[in-house]
PDB file of C-alpha atoms in Angstrom:
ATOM      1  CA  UNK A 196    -150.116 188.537 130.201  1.00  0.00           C
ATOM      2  CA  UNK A 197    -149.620 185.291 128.156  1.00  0.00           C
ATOM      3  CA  UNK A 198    -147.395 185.184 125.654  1.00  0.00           C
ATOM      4  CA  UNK A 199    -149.816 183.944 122.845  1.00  0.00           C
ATOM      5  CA  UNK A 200    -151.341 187.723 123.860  1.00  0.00           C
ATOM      6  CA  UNK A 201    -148.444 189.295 123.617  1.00  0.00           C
ATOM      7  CA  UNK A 202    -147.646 187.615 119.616  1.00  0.00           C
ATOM      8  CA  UNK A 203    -151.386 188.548 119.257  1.00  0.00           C
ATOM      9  CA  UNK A 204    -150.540 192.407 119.639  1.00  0.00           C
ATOM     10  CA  UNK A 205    -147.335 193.067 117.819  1.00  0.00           C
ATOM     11  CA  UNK A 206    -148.837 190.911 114.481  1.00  0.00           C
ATOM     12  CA  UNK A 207    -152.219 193.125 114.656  1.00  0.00           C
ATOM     13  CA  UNK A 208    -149.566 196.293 115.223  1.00  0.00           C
ATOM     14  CA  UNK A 209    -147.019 195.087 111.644  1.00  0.00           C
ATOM     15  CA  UNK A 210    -150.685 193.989 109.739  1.00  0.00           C
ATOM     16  CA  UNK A 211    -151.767 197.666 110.365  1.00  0.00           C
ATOM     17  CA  UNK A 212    -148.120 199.272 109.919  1.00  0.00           C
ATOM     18  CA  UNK A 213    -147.541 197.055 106.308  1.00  0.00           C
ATOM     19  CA  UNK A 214    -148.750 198.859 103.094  1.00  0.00           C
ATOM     20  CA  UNK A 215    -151.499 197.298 101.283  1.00  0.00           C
ATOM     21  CA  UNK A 216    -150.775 194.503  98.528  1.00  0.00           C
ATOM     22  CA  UNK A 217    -151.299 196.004  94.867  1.00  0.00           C
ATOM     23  CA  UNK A 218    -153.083 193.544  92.828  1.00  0.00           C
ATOM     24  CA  UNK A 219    -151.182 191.582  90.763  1.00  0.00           C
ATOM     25  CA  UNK A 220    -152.807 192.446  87.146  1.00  0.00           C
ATOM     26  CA  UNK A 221    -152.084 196.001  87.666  1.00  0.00           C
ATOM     27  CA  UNK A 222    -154.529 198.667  87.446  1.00  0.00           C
ATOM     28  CA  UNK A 223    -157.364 198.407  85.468  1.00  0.00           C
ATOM     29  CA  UNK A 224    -156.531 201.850  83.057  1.00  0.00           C
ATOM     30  CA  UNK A 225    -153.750 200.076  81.831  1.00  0.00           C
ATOM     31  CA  UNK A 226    -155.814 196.520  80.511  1.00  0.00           C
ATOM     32  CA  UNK A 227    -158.166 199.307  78.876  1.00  0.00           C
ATOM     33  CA  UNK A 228    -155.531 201.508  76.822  1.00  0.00           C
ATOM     34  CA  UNK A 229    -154.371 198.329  75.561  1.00  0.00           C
ATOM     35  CA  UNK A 230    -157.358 197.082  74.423  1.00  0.00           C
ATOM     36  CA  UNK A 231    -157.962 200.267  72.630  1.00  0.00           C
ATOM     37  CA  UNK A 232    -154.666 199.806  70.934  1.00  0.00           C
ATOM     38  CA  UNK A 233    -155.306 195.953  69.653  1.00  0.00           C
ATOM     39  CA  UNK A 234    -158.796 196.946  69.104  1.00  0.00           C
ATOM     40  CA  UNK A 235    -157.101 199.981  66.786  1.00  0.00           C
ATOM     41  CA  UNK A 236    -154.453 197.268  65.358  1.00  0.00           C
ATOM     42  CA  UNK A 237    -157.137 194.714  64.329  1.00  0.00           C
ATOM     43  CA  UNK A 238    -159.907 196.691  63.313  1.00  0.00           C
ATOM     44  CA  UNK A 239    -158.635 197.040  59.894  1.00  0.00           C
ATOM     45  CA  UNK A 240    -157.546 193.869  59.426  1.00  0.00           C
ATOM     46  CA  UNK A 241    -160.540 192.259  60.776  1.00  0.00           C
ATOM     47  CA  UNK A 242    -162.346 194.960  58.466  1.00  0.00           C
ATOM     48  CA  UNK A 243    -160.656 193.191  55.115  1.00  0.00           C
ATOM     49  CA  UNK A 244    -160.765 189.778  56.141  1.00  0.00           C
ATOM     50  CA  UNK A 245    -164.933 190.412  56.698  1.00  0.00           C
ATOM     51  CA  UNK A 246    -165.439 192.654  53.487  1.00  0.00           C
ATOM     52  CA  UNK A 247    -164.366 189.634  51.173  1.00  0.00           C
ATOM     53  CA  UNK A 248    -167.663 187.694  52.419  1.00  0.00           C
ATOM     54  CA  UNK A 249    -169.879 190.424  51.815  1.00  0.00           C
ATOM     55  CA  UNK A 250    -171.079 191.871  48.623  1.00  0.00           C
ATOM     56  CA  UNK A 251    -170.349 194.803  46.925  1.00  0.00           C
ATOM     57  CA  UNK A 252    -174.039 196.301  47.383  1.00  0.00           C
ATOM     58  CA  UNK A 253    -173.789 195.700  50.802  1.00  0.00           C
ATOM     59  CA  UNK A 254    -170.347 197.082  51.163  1.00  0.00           C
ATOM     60  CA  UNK A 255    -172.401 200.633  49.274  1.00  0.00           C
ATOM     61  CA  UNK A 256    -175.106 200.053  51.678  1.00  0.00           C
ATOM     62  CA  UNK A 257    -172.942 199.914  55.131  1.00  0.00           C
ATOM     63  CA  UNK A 258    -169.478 199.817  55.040  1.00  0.00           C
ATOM     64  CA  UNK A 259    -168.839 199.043  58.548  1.00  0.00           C
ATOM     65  CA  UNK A 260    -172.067 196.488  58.693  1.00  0.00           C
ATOM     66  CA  UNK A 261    -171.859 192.574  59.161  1.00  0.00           C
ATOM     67  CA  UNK A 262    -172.450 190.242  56.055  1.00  0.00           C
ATOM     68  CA  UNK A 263    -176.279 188.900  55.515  1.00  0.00           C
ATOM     69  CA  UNK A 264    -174.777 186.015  53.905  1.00  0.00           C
ATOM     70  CA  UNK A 265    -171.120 184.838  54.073  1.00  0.00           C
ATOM     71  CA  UNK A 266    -170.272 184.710  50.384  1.00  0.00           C
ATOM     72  CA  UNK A 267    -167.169 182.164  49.626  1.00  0.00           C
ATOM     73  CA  UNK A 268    -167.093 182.474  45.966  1.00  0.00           C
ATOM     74  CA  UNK A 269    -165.232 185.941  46.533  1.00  0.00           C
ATOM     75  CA  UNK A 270    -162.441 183.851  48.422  1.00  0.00           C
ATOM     76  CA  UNK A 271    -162.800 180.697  46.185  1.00  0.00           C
ATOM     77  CA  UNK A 272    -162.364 182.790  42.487  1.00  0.00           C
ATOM     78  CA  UNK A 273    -159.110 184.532  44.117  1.00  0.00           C
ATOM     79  CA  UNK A 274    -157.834 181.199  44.881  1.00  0.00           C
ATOM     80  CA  UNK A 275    -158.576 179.407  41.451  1.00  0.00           C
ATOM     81  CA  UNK A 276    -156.561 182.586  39.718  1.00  0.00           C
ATOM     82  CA  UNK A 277    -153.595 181.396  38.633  1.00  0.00           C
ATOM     83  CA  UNK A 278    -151.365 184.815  39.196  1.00  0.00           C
ATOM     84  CA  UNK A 279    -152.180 184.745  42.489  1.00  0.00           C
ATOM     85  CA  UNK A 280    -150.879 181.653  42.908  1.00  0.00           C
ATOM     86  CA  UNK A 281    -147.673 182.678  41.047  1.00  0.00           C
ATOM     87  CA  UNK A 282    -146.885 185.526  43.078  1.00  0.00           C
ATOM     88  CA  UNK A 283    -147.248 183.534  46.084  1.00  0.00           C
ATOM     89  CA  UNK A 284    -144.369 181.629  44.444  1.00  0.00           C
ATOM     90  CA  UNK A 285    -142.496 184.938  43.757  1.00  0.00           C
ATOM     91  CA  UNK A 286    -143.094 185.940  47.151  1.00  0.00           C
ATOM     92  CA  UNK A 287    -141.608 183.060  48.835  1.00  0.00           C
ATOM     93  CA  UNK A 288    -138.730 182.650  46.529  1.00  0.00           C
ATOM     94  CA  UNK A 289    -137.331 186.535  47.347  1.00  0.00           C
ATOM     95  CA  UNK A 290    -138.358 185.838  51.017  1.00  0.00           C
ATOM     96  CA  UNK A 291    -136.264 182.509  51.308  1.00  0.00           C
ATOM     97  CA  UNK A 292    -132.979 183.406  49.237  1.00  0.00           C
ATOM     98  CA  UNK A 293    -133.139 187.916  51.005  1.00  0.00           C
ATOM     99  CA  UNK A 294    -133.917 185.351  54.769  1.00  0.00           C
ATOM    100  CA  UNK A 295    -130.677 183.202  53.797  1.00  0.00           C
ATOM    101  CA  UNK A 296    -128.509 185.753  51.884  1.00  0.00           C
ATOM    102  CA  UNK A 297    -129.090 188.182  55.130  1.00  0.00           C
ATOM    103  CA  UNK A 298    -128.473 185.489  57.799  1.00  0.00           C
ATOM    104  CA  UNK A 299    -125.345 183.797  56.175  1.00  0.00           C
ATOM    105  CA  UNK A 300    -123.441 187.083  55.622  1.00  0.00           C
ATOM    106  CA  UNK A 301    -124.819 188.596  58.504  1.00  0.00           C
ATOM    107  CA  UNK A 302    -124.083 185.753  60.903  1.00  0.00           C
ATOM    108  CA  UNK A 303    -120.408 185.950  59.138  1.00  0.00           C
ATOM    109  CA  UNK A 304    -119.875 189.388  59.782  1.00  0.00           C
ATOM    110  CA  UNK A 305    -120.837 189.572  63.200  1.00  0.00           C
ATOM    111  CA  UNK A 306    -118.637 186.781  64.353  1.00  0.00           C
ATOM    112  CA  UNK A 307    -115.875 188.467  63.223  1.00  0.00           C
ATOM    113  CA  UNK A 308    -117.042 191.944  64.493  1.00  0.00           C
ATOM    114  CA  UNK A 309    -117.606 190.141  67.906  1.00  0.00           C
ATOM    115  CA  UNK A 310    -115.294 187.681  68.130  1.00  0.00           C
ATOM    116  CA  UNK A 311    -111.806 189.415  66.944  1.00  0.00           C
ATOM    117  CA  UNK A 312    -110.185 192.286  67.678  1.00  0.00           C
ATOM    118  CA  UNK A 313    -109.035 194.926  64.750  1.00  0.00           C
ATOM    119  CA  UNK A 314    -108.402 198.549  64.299  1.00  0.00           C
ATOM    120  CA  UNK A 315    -111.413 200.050  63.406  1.00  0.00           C
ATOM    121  CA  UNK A 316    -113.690 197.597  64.626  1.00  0.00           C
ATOM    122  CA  UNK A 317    -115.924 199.903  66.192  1.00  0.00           C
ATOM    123  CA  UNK A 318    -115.626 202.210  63.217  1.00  0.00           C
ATOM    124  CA  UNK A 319    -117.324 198.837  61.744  1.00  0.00           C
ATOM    125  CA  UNK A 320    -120.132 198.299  63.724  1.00  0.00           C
ATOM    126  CA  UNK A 321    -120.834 201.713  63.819  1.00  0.00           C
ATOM    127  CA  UNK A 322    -121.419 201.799  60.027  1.00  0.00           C
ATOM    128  CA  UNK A 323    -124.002 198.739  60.011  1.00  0.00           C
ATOM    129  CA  UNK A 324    -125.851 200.573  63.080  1.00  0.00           C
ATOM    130  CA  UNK A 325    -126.134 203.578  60.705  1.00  0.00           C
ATOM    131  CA  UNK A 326    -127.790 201.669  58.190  1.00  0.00           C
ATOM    132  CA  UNK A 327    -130.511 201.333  60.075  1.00  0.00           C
ATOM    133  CA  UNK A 328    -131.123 204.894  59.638  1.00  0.00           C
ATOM    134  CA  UNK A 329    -130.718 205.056  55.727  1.00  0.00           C
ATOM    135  CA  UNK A 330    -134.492 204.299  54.017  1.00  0.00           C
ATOM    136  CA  UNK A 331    -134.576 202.399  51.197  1.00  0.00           C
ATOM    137  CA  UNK A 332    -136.633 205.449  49.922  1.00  0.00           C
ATOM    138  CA  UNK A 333    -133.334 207.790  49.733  1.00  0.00           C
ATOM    139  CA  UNK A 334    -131.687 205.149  47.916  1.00  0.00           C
ATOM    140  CA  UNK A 335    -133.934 203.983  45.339  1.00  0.00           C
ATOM    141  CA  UNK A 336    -133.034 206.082  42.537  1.00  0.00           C
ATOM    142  CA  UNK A 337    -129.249 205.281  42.689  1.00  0.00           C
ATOM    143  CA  UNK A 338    -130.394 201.727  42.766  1.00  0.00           C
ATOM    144  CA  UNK A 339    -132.779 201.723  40.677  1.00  0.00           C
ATOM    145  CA  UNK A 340    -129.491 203.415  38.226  1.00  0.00           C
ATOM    146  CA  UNK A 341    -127.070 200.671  39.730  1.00  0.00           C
ATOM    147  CA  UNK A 342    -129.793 197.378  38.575  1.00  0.00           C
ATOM    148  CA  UNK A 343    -130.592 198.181  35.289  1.00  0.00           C
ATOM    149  CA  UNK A 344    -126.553 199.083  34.629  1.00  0.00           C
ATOM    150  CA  UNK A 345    -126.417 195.148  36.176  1.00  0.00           C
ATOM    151  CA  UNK A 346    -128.759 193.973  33.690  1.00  0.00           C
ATOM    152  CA  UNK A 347    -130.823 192.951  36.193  1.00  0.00           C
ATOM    153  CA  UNK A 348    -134.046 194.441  35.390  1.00  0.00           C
ATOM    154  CA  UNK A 349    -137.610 192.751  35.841  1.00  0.00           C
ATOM    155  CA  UNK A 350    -135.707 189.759  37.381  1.00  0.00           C
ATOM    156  CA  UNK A 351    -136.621 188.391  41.313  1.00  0.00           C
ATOM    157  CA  UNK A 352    -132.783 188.727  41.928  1.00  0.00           C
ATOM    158  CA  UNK A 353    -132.468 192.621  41.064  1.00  0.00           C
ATOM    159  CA  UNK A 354    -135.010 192.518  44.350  1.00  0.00           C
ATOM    160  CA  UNK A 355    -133.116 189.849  46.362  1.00  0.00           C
ATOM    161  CA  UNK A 356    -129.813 191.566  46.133  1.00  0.00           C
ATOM    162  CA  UNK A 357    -131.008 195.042  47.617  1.00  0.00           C
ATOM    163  CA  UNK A 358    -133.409 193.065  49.975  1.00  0.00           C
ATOM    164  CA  UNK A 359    -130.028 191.308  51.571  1.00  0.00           C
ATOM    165  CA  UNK A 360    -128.294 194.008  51.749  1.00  0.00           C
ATOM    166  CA  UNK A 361    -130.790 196.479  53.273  1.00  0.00           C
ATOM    167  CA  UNK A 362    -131.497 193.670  55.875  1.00  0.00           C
ATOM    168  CA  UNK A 363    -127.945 193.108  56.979  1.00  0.00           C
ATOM    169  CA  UNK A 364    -127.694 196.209  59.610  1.00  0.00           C
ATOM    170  CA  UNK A 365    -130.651 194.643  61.507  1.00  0.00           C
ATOM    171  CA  UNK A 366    -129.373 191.207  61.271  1.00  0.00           C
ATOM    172  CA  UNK A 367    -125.649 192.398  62.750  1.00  0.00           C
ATOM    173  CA  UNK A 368    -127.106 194.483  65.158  1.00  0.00           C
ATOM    174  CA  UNK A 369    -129.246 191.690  66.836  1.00  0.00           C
ATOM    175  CA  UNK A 370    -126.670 188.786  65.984  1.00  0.00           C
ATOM    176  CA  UNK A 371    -123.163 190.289  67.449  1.00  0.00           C
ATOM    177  CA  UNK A 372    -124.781 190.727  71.257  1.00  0.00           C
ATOM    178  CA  UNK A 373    -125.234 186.664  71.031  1.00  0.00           C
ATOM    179  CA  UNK A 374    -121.660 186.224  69.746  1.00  0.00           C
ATOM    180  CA  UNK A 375    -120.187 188.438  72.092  1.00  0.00           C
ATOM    181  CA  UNK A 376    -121.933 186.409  74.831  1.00  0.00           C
ATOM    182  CA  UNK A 377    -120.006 183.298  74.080  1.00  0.00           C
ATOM    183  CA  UNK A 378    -117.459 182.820  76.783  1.00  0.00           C
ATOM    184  CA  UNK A 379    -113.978 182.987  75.308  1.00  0.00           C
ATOM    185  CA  UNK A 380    -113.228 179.823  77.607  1.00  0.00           C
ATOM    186  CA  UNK A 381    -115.001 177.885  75.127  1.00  0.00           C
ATOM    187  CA  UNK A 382    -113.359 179.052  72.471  1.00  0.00           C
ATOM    188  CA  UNK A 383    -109.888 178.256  74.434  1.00  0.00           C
ATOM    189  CA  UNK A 384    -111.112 174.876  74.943  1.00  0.00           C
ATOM    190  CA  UNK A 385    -112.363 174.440  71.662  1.00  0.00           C
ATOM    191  CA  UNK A 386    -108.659 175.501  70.702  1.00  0.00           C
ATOM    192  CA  UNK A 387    -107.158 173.281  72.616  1.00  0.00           C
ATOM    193  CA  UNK A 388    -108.593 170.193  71.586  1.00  0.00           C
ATOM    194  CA  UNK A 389    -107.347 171.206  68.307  1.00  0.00           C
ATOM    195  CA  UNK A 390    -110.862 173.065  66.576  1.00  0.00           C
ATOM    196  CA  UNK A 391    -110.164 175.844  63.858  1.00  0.00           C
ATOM    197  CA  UNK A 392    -111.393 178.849  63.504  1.00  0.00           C
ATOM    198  CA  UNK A 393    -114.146 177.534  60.976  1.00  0.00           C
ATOM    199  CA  UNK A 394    -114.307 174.575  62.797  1.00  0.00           C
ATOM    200  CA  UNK A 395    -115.021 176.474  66.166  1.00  0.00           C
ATOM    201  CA  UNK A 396    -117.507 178.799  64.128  1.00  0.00           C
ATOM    202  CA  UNK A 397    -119.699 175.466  62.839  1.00  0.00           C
ATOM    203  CA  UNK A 398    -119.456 173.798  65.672  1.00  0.00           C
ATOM    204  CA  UNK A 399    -120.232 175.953  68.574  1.00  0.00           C
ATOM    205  CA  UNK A 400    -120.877 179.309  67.366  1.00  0.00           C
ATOM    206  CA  UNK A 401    -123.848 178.165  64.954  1.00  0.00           C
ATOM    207  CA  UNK A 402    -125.860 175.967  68.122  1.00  0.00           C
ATOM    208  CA  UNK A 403    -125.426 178.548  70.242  1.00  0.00           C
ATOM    209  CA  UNK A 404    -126.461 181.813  68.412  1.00  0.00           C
ATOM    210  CA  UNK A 405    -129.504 179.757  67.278  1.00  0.00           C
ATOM    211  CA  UNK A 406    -131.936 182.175  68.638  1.00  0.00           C
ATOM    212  CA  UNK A 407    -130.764 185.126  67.480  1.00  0.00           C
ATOM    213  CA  UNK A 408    -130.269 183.502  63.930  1.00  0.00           C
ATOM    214  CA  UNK A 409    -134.237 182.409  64.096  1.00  0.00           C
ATOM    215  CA  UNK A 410    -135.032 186.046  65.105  1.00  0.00           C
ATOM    216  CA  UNK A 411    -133.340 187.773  62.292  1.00  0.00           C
ATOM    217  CA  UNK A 412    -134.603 184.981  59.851  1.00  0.00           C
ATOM    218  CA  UNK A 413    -138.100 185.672  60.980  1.00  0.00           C
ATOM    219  CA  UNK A 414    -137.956 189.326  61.004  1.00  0.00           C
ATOM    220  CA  UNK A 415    -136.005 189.471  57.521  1.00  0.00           C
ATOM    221  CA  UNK A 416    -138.696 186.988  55.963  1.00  0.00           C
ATOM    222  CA  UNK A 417    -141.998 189.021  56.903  1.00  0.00           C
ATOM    223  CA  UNK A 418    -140.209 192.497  55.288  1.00  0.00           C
ATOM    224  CA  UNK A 419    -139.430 190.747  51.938  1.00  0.00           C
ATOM    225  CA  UNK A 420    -142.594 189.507  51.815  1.00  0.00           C
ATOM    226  CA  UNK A 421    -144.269 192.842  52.582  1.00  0.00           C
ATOM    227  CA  UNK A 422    -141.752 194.574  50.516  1.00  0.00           C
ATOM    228  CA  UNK A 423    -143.405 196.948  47.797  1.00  0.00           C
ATOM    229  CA  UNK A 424    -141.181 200.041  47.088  1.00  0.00           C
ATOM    230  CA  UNK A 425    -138.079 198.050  45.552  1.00  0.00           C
ATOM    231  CA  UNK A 426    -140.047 195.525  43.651  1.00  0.00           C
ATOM    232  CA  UNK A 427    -142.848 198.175  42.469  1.00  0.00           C
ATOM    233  CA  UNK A 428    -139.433 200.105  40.435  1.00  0.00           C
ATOM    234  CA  UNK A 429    -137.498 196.963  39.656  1.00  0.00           C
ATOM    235  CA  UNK A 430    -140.275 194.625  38.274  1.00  0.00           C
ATOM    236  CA  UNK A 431    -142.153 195.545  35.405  1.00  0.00           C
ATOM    237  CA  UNK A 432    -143.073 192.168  33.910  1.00  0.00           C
ATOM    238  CA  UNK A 433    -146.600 190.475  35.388  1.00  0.00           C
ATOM    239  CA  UNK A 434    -144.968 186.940  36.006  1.00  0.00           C
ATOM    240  CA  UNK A 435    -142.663 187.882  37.889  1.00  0.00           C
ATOM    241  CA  UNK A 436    -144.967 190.226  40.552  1.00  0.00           C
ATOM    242  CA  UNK A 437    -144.530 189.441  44.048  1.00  0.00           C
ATOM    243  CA  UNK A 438    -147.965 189.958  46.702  1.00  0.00           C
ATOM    244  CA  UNK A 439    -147.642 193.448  47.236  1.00  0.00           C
ATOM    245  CA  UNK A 440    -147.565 194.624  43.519  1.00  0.00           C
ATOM    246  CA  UNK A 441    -149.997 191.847  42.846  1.00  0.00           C
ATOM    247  CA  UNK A 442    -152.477 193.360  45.381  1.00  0.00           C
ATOM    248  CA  UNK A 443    -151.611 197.036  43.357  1.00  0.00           C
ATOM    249  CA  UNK A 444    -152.748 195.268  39.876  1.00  0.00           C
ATOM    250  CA  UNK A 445    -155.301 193.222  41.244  1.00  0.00           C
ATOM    251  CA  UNK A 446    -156.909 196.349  42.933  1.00  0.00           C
ATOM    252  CA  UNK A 447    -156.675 198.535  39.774  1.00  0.00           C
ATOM    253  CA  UNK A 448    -158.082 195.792  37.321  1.00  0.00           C
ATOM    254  CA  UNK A 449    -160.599 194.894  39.445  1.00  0.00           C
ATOM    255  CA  UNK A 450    -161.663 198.468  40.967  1.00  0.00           C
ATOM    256  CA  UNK A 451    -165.201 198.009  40.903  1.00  0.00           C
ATOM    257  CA  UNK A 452    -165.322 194.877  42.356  1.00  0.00           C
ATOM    258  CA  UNK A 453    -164.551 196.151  46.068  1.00  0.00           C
ATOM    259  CA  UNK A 454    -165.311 192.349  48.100  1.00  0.00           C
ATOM    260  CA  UNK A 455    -162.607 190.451  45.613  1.00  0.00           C
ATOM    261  CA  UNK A 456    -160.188 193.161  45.645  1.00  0.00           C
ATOM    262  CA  UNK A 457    -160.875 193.132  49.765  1.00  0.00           C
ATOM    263  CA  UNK A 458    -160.500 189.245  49.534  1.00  0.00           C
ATOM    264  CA  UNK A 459    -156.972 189.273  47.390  1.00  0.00           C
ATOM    265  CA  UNK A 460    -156.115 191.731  50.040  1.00  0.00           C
ATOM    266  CA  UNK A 461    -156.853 189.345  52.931  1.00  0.00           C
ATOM    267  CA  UNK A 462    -155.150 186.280  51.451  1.00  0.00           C
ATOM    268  CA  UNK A 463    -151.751 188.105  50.697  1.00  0.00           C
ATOM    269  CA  UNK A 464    -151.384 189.224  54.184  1.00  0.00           C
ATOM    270  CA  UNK A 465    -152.735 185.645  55.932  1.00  0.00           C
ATOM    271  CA  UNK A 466    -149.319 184.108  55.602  1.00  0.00           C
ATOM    272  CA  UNK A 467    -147.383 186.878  56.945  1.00  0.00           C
ATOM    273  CA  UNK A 468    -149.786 186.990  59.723  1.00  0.00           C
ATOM    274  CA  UNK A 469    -149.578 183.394  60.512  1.00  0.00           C
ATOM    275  CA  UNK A 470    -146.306 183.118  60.116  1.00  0.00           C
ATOM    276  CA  UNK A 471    -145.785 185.514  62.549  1.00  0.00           C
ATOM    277  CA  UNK A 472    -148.009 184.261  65.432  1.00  0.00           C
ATOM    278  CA  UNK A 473    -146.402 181.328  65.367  1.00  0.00           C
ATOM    279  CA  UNK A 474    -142.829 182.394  65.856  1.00  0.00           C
ATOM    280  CA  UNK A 475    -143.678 185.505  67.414  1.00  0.00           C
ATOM    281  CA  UNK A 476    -142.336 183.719  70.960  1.00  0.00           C
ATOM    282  CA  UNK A 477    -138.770 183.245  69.270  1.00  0.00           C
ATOM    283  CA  UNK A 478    -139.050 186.923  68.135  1.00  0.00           C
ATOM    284  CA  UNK A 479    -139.370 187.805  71.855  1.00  0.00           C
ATOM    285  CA  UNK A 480    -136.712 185.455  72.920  1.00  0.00           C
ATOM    286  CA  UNK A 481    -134.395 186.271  70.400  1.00  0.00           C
ATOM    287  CA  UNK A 482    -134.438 190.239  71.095  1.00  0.00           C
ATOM    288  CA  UNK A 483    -134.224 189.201  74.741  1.00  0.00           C
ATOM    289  CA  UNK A 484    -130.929 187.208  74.487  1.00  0.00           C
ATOM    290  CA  UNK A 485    -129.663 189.955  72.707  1.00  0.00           C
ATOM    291  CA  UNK A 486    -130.308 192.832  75.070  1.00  0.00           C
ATOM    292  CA  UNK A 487    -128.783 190.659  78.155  1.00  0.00           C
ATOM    293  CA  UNK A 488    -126.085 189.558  75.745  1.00  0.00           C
TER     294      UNK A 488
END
């Protein structure tokens, strides 16, 4: 018997013996349940963004129905108000300063929950990982009390205060896994070639925990700007209404008018939605790093 008859046999005998290959996009039931969930995520928002080029007789007519004609004035007459345009302003001012306020204190604390060693360090941590378990609903009466005894009533920082501090057990929580990471052979180099303590924090700690600080800046951002509780029982004065209480008034005034109110609605939450597809990689990234971390 040849030996090319022999290799013949035993590869026919460890093809038939070998399991079969799964293929590599996974089972079909999966791919469907999933689109069932986007489909259940986007319907509503697709729903909005559609209803502000229709009319309100045809919104009577068929709710869930196509427009005849795609009417731009709804879009174009929210756009040429002036208070929208002003609480876009509002909204991106308490966004930026809760986004900075969160990630320079947070980043501060977690270096030095992650970095040095204390009695009741854990004790520390633990109470920032508790806050993430303490609504902003229980607490809004006492700080509702604790603002206006602040004077700080109808004013964008009686919502920027709360906002930082109320975002600061997320930030630490993400951030101290990336500090932790940092080998503590760079810090005894850094040491040795004569780099502080601030120094070492500015000048290595910073570039390296730059994901994590992204993730935390992107993640605060989006809830200030779809933050409504807080500013709905702190702001009382029009000019200084951020989106989400604009959207409230602009619904009420204009009640009847169901494909403006539809549009407003659809142009407060475009930003936030942009503004999250496009980071939305360093989002995953970030919360990566800081699970291997």
């Amino acid at each position: 018997m040849s030996t090319m008859t022999i290799t013949t046999r035993v590869a026919g005998r460890r093809s038939k013996g070998a399991p079969a290959k799964k293929l590599p996009w996974g089972p079909p039931s999966v791919y469907f349940i999933a689109l069932v969930i986007i489909g259940m995520m986007l319907g509503p928002v697709l729903y909005i963004i559609i209803g502000g080029f229709r009319s309100n007789s045809e919104i009577t007519v068929n709710p869930a129905g196509l427009p005849t004609e795609w009417r731009w004035e709804n879009y174009a007459s929210v756009l040429a108000a002036p208070q929208f345009w002003t609480q876009v302003g509002n909204s991106t001012l308490v966004g930026l300063a809760t986004t900075f306020g969160a990630v320079a204190l947070g980043l501060m604390a977690s270096y030095v929950i992650a970095r040095y060693r204390f009695r009741g360090r854990g004790a520390l941590y633990a109470l920032f990982a508790a806050g993430l378990m303490f609504p902003i609903t229980v607490a809004i009466t006492p700080l509702y009390i604790v603002i206006r005894n602040l004077g700080l009533m109808n004013s964008l920082p009686g919502v920027i205060l709360p906002q930082i501090a109320f975002a600061l057990p997320v930030t630490i929580i993400i951030l101290v896994p990336f500090l932790r990471a940092i080998p503590d052979e760079i810090q005894e180099a850094a040491y040795i070639d004569g780099c502080g303590r601030l120094s070492f924090f500015w000048r290595m700690v910073l570039p390296l925990s730059i994901p994590g600080v992204i993730t935390v800046a992107i993640l605060t951002f989006i809830g200030s700007w779809n933050a409504y509780l807080l500013p709905l029982f702190i702001l009382n004065n029009e000019a200084a209404f951020t989106l989400p209480l604009g959207v409230q008034q602009f619904s009420s005034q204009y009640s009847v008018d169901t494909a403006r109110v539809l549009a407003f609605t659809s142009l407060s939450m475009l930003p936030a939605l942009i503004f999250f597809s496009l980071f939305e990689r360093r989002i995953v990234g970030g919360l990566t790093g800081a699970v291997k971390g």
